[in-house]
PDB file of C-alpha atoms in Angstrom:
ATOM      1  CA  MET A   1      55.350  85.634 273.530  1.00 81.00           C
ATOM      2  CA  ASP A   2      54.201  85.968 269.928  1.00 91.00           C
ATOM      3  CA  PHE A   3      56.257  86.527 266.767  1.00 90.00           C
ATOM      4  CA  LEU A   4      55.758  90.308 266.856  1.00 89.00           C
ATOM      5  CA  ALA A   5      56.838  90.626 270.494  1.00 92.00           C
ATOM      6  CA  ILE A   6      59.941  88.490 269.910  1.00 94.00           C
ATOM      7  CA  ASN A   7      60.926  90.571 266.873  1.00 93.00           C
ATOM      8  CA  LYS A   8      60.357  93.857 268.703  1.00 92.00           C
ATOM      9  CA  THR A   9      62.432  92.682 271.662  1.00 95.00           C
ATOM     10  CA  LEU A  10      65.311  91.492 269.488  1.00 96.00           C
ATOM     11  CA  HIS A  11      65.069  94.701 267.410  1.00 95.00           C
ATOM     12  CA  ILE A  12      65.354  96.916 270.491  1.00 94.00           C
ATOM     13  CA  ILE A  13      68.232  94.863 271.919  1.00 96.00           C
ATOM     14  CA  ALA A  14      70.104  95.008 268.587  1.00 96.00           C
ATOM     15  CA  ALA A  15      69.547  98.776 268.372  1.00 95.00           C
ATOM     16  CA  ILE A  16      70.813  99.372 271.911  1.00 96.00           C
ATOM     17  CA  VAL A  17      73.854  97.098 271.515  1.00 97.00           C
ATOM     18  CA  GLY A  18      74.574  98.684 268.106  1.00 96.00           C
ATOM     19  CA  VAL A  19      74.515 102.197 269.560  1.00 96.00           C
ATOM     20  CA  LEU A  20      76.706 101.112 272.464  1.00 96.00           C
ATOM     21  CA  SER A  21      79.139  99.355 270.100  1.00 95.00           C
ATOM     22  CA  ALA A  22      79.430 102.415 267.859  1.00 95.00           C
ATOM     23  CA  THR A  23      80.058 104.565 270.925  1.00 95.00           C
ATOM     24  CA  ALA A  24      82.601 102.099 272.339  1.00 93.00           C
ATOM     25  CA  GLU A  25      84.409 101.963 269.014  1.00 92.00           C
ATOM     26  CA  GLU A  26      84.858 105.735 268.944  1.00 91.00           C
ATOM     27  CA  ILE A  27      85.954 105.853 272.588  1.00 91.00           C
ATOM     28  CA  LEU A  28      88.452 103.034 272.045  1.00 90.00           C
ATOM     29  CA  TYR A  29      89.728 104.660 268.851  1.00 88.00           C
ATOM     30  CA  PHE A  30      90.387 107.961 270.583  1.00 87.00           C
ATOM     31  CA  LYS A  31      92.025 106.180 273.506  1.00 86.00           C
ATOM     32  CA  ASP A  32      94.187 104.163 271.112  1.00 84.00           C
ATOM     33  CA  ILE A  33      95.424 107.075 268.981  1.00 82.00           C
ATOM     34  CA  LYS A  34      96.853 109.043 271.901  1.00 80.00           C
ATOM     35  CA  ASP A  35     100.305 107.744 270.992  1.00 77.00           C
ATOM     36  CA  GLY A  36      99.726 108.407 267.279  1.00 73.00           C
ATOM     37  CA  LYS A  37      99.401 104.762 266.226  1.00 79.00           C
ATOM     38  CA  ILE A  38      97.199 101.742 266.780  1.00 82.00           C
ATOM     39  CA  ASP A  39      99.020  98.537 267.782  1.00 86.00           C
ATOM     40  CA  GLU A  40      97.758  94.987 267.174  1.00 90.00           C
ATOM     41  CA  ALA A  41      95.989  94.605 270.551  1.00 87.00           C
ATOM     42  CA  GLU A  42      94.184  97.904 270.024  1.00 87.00           C
ATOM     43  CA  ALA A  43      93.256  96.918 266.462  1.00 87.00           C
ATOM     44  CA  ARG A  44      91.842  93.632 267.777  1.00 91.00           C
ATOM     45  CA  GLN A  45      89.563  95.539 270.203  1.00 90.00           C
ATOM     46  CA  LEU A  46      88.337  97.750 267.380  1.00 87.00           C
ATOM     47  CA  ARG A  47      87.649  94.713 265.174  1.00 90.00           C
ATOM     48  CA  ILE A  48      85.558  93.150 267.945  1.00 92.00           C
ATOM     49  CA  THR A  49      83.349  96.236 268.280  1.00 92.00           C
ATOM     50  CA  TYR A  50      83.116  96.471 264.494  1.00 90.00           C
ATOM     51  CA  LYS A  51      81.979  92.830 264.225  1.00 93.00           C
ATOM     52  CA  LEU A  52      79.470  93.395 267.021  1.00 95.00           C
ATOM     53  CA  MET A  53      78.049  96.358 265.081  1.00 94.00           C
ATOM     54  CA  HIS A  54      77.792  94.168 261.965  1.00 93.00           C
ATOM     55  CA  TRP A  55      75.857  91.477 263.831  1.00 96.00           C
ATOM     56  CA  CYS A  56      73.567  94.092 265.356  1.00 96.00           C
ATOM     57  CA  LEU A  57      72.945  95.575 261.926  1.00 95.00           C
ATOM     58  CA  ILE A  58      72.053  92.159 260.491  1.00 95.00           C
ATOM     59  CA  ILE A  59      69.693  91.474 263.403  1.00 96.00           C
ATOM     60  CA  LEU A  60      68.192  94.961 263.025  1.00 94.00           C
ATOM     61  CA  VAL A  61      67.428  94.408 259.338  1.00 94.00           C
ATOM     62  CA  LEU A  62      65.995  90.914 259.828  1.00 95.00           C
ATOM     63  CA  THR A  63      63.844  91.857 262.828  1.00 95.00           C
ATOM     64  CA  GLY A  64      62.748  95.040 261.050  1.00 91.00           C
ATOM     65  CA  PHE A  65      61.335  92.945 258.221  1.00 91.00           C
ATOM     66  CA  GLY A  66      59.894  90.552 260.795  1.00 92.00           C
ATOM     67  CA  ILE A  67      58.125  93.407 262.568  1.00 89.00           C
ATOM     68  CA  LEU A  68      56.666  94.718 259.302  1.00 87.00           C
ATOM     69  CA  ALA A  69      55.431  91.267 258.322  1.00 89.00           C
ATOM     70  CA  ALA A  70      53.971  90.604 261.766  1.00 88.00           C
ATOM     71  CA  VAL A  71      52.218  93.989 261.907  1.00 85.00           C
ATOM     72  CA  TYR A  72      50.781  93.441 258.442  1.00 85.00           C
ATOM     73  CA  LEU A  73      49.563  89.945 259.301  1.00 85.00           C
ATOM     74  CA  LYS A  74      48.272  90.829 262.762  1.00 82.00           C
ATOM     75  CA  TYR A  75      46.534  94.132 262.024  1.00 79.00           C
ATOM     76  CA  GLY A  76      46.075  94.035 258.259  1.00 77.00           C
ATOM     77  CA  GLY A  77      46.310  97.051 256.017  1.00 68.00           C
ATOM     78  CA  THR A  78      49.357  98.988 255.010  1.00 70.00           C
ATOM     79  CA  LYS A  79      49.025 102.153 257.109  1.00 68.00           C
ATOM     80  CA  THR A  80      52.299 101.372 258.896  1.00 68.00           C
ATOM     81  CA  PHE A  81      54.140 101.458 255.572  1.00 74.00           C
ATOM     82  CA  TYR A  82      53.247 105.124 255.018  1.00 75.00           C
ATOM     83  CA  SER A  83      55.154 106.536 257.980  1.00 77.00           C
ATOM     84  CA  PRO A  84      57.856 109.021 256.917  1.00 82.00           C
ATOM     85  CA  VAL A  85      59.785 108.255 260.102  1.00 82.00           C
ATOM     86  CA  LEU A  86      59.843 104.566 259.150  1.00 85.00           C
ATOM     87  CA  TRP A  87      61.085 105.279 255.619  1.00 87.00           C
ATOM     88  CA  VAL A  88      63.796 107.650 256.826  1.00 91.00           C
ATOM     89  CA  LYS A  89      64.821 104.968 259.330  1.00 92.00           C
ATOM     90  CA  TYR A  90      65.091 102.531 256.375  1.00 91.00           C
ATOM     91  CA  LEU A  91      67.250 105.077 254.571  1.00 95.00           C
ATOM     92  CA  VAL A  92      69.529 105.435 257.604  1.00 96.00           C
ATOM     93  CA  VAL A  93      69.877 101.649 257.891  1.00 94.00           C
ATOM     94  CA  LEU A  94      70.707 101.468 254.156  1.00 95.00           C
ATOM     95  CA  VAL A  95      73.377 104.130 254.723  1.00 97.00           C
ATOM     96  CA  LEU A  96      74.761 102.024 257.594  1.00 95.00           C
ATOM     97  CA  LEU A  97      74.876  98.981 255.311  1.00 94.00           C
ATOM     98  CA  ALA A  98      76.536 100.945 252.494  1.00 96.00           C
ATOM     99  CA  ASN A  99      79.005 102.441 254.972  1.00 95.00           C
ATOM    100  CA  ALA A 100      79.953  98.961 256.222  1.00 92.00           C
ATOM    101  CA  VAL A 101      80.523  97.766 252.645  1.00 94.00           C
ATOM    102  CA  LEU A 102      82.604 100.835 251.802  1.00 95.00           C
ATOM    103  CA  ILE A 103      84.690 100.398 254.973  1.00 92.00           C
ATOM    104  CA  ALA A 104      85.332  96.737 254.165  1.00 90.00           C
ATOM    105  CA  ALA A 105      86.328  97.692 250.596  1.00 94.00           C
ATOM    106  CA  LYS A 106      88.497 100.562 251.924  1.00 92.00           C
ATOM    107  CA  LYS A 107      86.647 102.998 249.647  1.00 96.00           C
ATOM    108  CA  ILE A 108      85.756 105.592 252.294  1.00 95.00           C
ATOM    109  CA  SER A 109      87.947 107.632 254.600  1.00 93.00           C
ATOM    110  CA  MET A 110      87.675 106.738 258.270  1.00 88.00           C
ATOM    111  CA  LYS A 111      86.923 110.392 259.002  1.00 91.00           C
ATOM    112  CA  TRP A 112      83.611 110.045 257.145  1.00 95.00           C
ATOM    113  CA  ALA A 113      83.032 106.367 257.909  1.00 94.00           C
ATOM    114  CA  SER A 114      83.166 106.774 261.676  1.00 94.00           C
ATOM    115  CA  SER A 115      80.996 109.907 261.569  1.00 96.00           C
ATOM    116  CA  ILE A 116      78.413 108.218 259.355  1.00 97.00           C
ATOM    117  CA  SER A 117      78.409 105.108 261.543  1.00 96.00           C
ATOM    118  CA  LEU A 118      78.065 106.900 264.871  1.00 96.00           C
ATOM    119  CA  THR A 119      75.459 109.367 263.603  1.00 97.00           C
ATOM    120  CA  SER A 120      73.461 106.675 261.811  1.00 97.00           C
ATOM    121  CA  TRP A 121      73.248 104.386 264.834  1.00 97.00           C
ATOM    122  CA  TYR A 122      72.055 107.220 267.066  1.00 97.00           C
ATOM    123  CA  PHE A 123      69.711 108.637 264.419  1.00 96.00           C
ATOM    124  CA  ALA A 124      68.107 105.249 263.700  1.00 94.00           C
ATOM    125  CA  TYR A 125      67.692 104.642 267.427  1.00 94.00           C
ATOM    126  CA  ALA A 126      66.145 108.091 267.910  1.00 93.00           C
ATOM    127  CA  LEU A 127      63.759 107.569 264.976  1.00 90.00           C
ATOM    128  CA  GLY A 128      62.663 104.228 266.406  1.00 88.00           C
ATOM    129  CA  ALA A 129      62.015 105.767 269.807  1.00 86.00           C
ATOM    130  CA  LEU A 130      60.358 108.820 268.229  1.00 81.00           C
ATOM    131  CA  SER A 131      57.973 106.826 266.047  1.00 76.00           C
ATOM    132  CA  GLY A 132      56.443 105.148 269.084  1.00 68.00           C
ATOM    133  CA  LYS A 133      56.147 108.401 271.029  1.00 69.00           C
ATOM    134  CA  ILE A 134      54.502 110.310 268.175  1.00 64.00           C
ATOM    135  CA  ARG A 135      51.647 107.795 268.116  1.00 62.00           C
ATOM    136  CA  GLU A 136      51.238 108.041 271.912  1.00 63.00           C
ATOM    137  CA  ILE A 137      51.155 111.823 272.269  1.00 62.00           C
ATOM    138  CA  LYS A 138      48.015 113.333 270.737  1.00 59.00           C
ATOM    139  CA  PHE A 139      49.315 116.866 270.142  1.00 61.00           C
ATOM    140  CA  LEU A 140      52.277 115.424 268.189  1.00 62.00           C
ATOM    141  CA  VAL A 141      49.907 113.361 266.049  1.00 61.00           C
ATOM    142  CA  ASP A 142      47.845 116.482 265.372  1.00 67.00           C
ATOM    143  CA  PHE A 143      50.944 118.576 264.648  1.00 70.00           C
ATOM    144  CA  PHE A 144      52.570 116.120 262.235  1.00 67.00           C
ATOM    145  CA  SER A 145      49.313 115.241 260.484  1.00 70.00           C
ATOM    146  CA  GLN A 146      49.172 118.742 258.982  1.00 71.00           C
ATOM    147  CA  PHE A 147      52.334 118.030 256.961  1.00 73.00           C
ATOM    148  CA  ASN A 148      52.568 115.589 254.124  1.00 77.00           C
ATOM    149  CA  PHE A 149      54.865 112.593 253.842  1.00 78.00           C
ATOM    150  CA  ILE A 150      57.424 114.291 251.586  1.00 83.00           C
ATOM    151  CA  ILE A 151      57.860 117.397 253.756  1.00 84.00           C
ATOM    152  CA  ILE A 152      58.421 115.377 256.935  1.00 83.00           C
ATOM    153  CA  SER A 153      60.819 113.012 255.143  1.00 87.00           C
ATOM    154  CA  PHE A 154      62.710 115.938 253.602  1.00 90.00           C
ATOM    155  CA  PHE A 155      63.295 117.635 256.953  1.00 90.00           C
ATOM    156  CA  LEU A 156      64.303 114.389 258.630  1.00 91.00           C
ATOM    157  CA  VAL A 157      66.843 113.663 255.860  1.00 95.00           C
ATOM    158  CA  ILE A 158      68.215 117.222 256.001  1.00 97.00           C
ATOM    159  CA  GLY A 159      68.559 116.847 259.790  1.00 96.00           C
ATOM    160  CA  TYR A 160      70.362 113.537 259.291  1.00 97.00           C
ATOM    161  CA  ILE A 161      72.821 114.979 256.757  1.00 97.00           C
ATOM    162  CA  ALA A 162      73.449 118.001 258.999  1.00 98.00           C
ATOM    163  CA  ALA A 163      74.064 115.676 261.962  1.00 97.00           C
ATOM    164  CA  ILE A 164      76.665 113.711 259.954  1.00 97.00           C
ATOM    165  CA  ILE A 165      78.477 116.914 258.940  1.00 97.00           C
ATOM    166  CA  ILE A 166      78.454 118.172 262.528  1.00 97.00           C
ATOM    167  CA  MET A 167      79.725 114.781 263.750  1.00 97.00           C
ATOM    168  CA  VAL A 168      82.644 114.933 261.284  1.00 97.00           C
ATOM    169  CA  GLN A 169      83.658 118.262 262.819  1.00 97.00           C
ATOM    170  CA  ILE A 170      83.230 117.047 266.401  1.00 96.00           C
ATOM    171  CA  LEU A 171      85.235 113.850 265.864  1.00 94.00           C
ATOM    172  CA  GLU A 172      88.016 115.697 264.021  1.00 93.00           C
ATOM    173  CA  TYR A 173      88.238 118.191 266.891  1.00 93.00           C
ATOM    174  CA  ILE A 174      88.411 115.394 269.477  1.00 90.00           C
ATOM    175  CA  LYS A 175      91.063 113.604 267.386  1.00 87.00           C
ATOM    176  CA  LYS A 176      93.230 116.740 267.298  1.00 86.00           C
ATOM    177  CA  LEU A 177      92.866 117.137 271.056  1.00 85.00           C
ATOM    178  CA  MET A 178      93.772 113.516 271.706  1.00 79.00           C
ATOM    179  CA  ILE A 179      96.832 113.463 269.453  1.00 76.00           C
ATOM    180  CA  LYS A 180      98.175 116.713 270.992  1.00 66.00           C
ATOM    181  CA  GLN A 181      98.234 115.127 274.451  1.00 58.00           C
TER     182      GLN A 181
END
């Protein structure tokens, strides 16, 4: 297995475990707040999933750079660097990093932090899966090639922001349902 294959494998594993950790954290949180408070054992579970997400994020960033370097060295050229999907994925990962820093510094409400985290993990995963499929399916290549980099990036970012806002509403609704029970 070469450097590129190892990085891709680790990148995919980190993305999957990160998505699962973000999902588990929200499920555990909603399970834990049924009684209106989170005790020490419940807080410990949440910290474990949070640390797992941090490790996955670190691995994602490192293997992402590894993949870029390997692709550049193996295939030459910089065509890969001009993908709007790739750059929006970088933006989403930067938002995840900023969100983690803001959570640690207690400078963001958990209402927004959890929505940003959950949406970002799923969005980054979807962009990663989408970028490979676009190259494989000819009519998608033809369709997206008629738009320029900025237009595609703009619509992806708008979709991302809309998804975060929708997630805030969904999680708040679920929280109200759980606390009422």
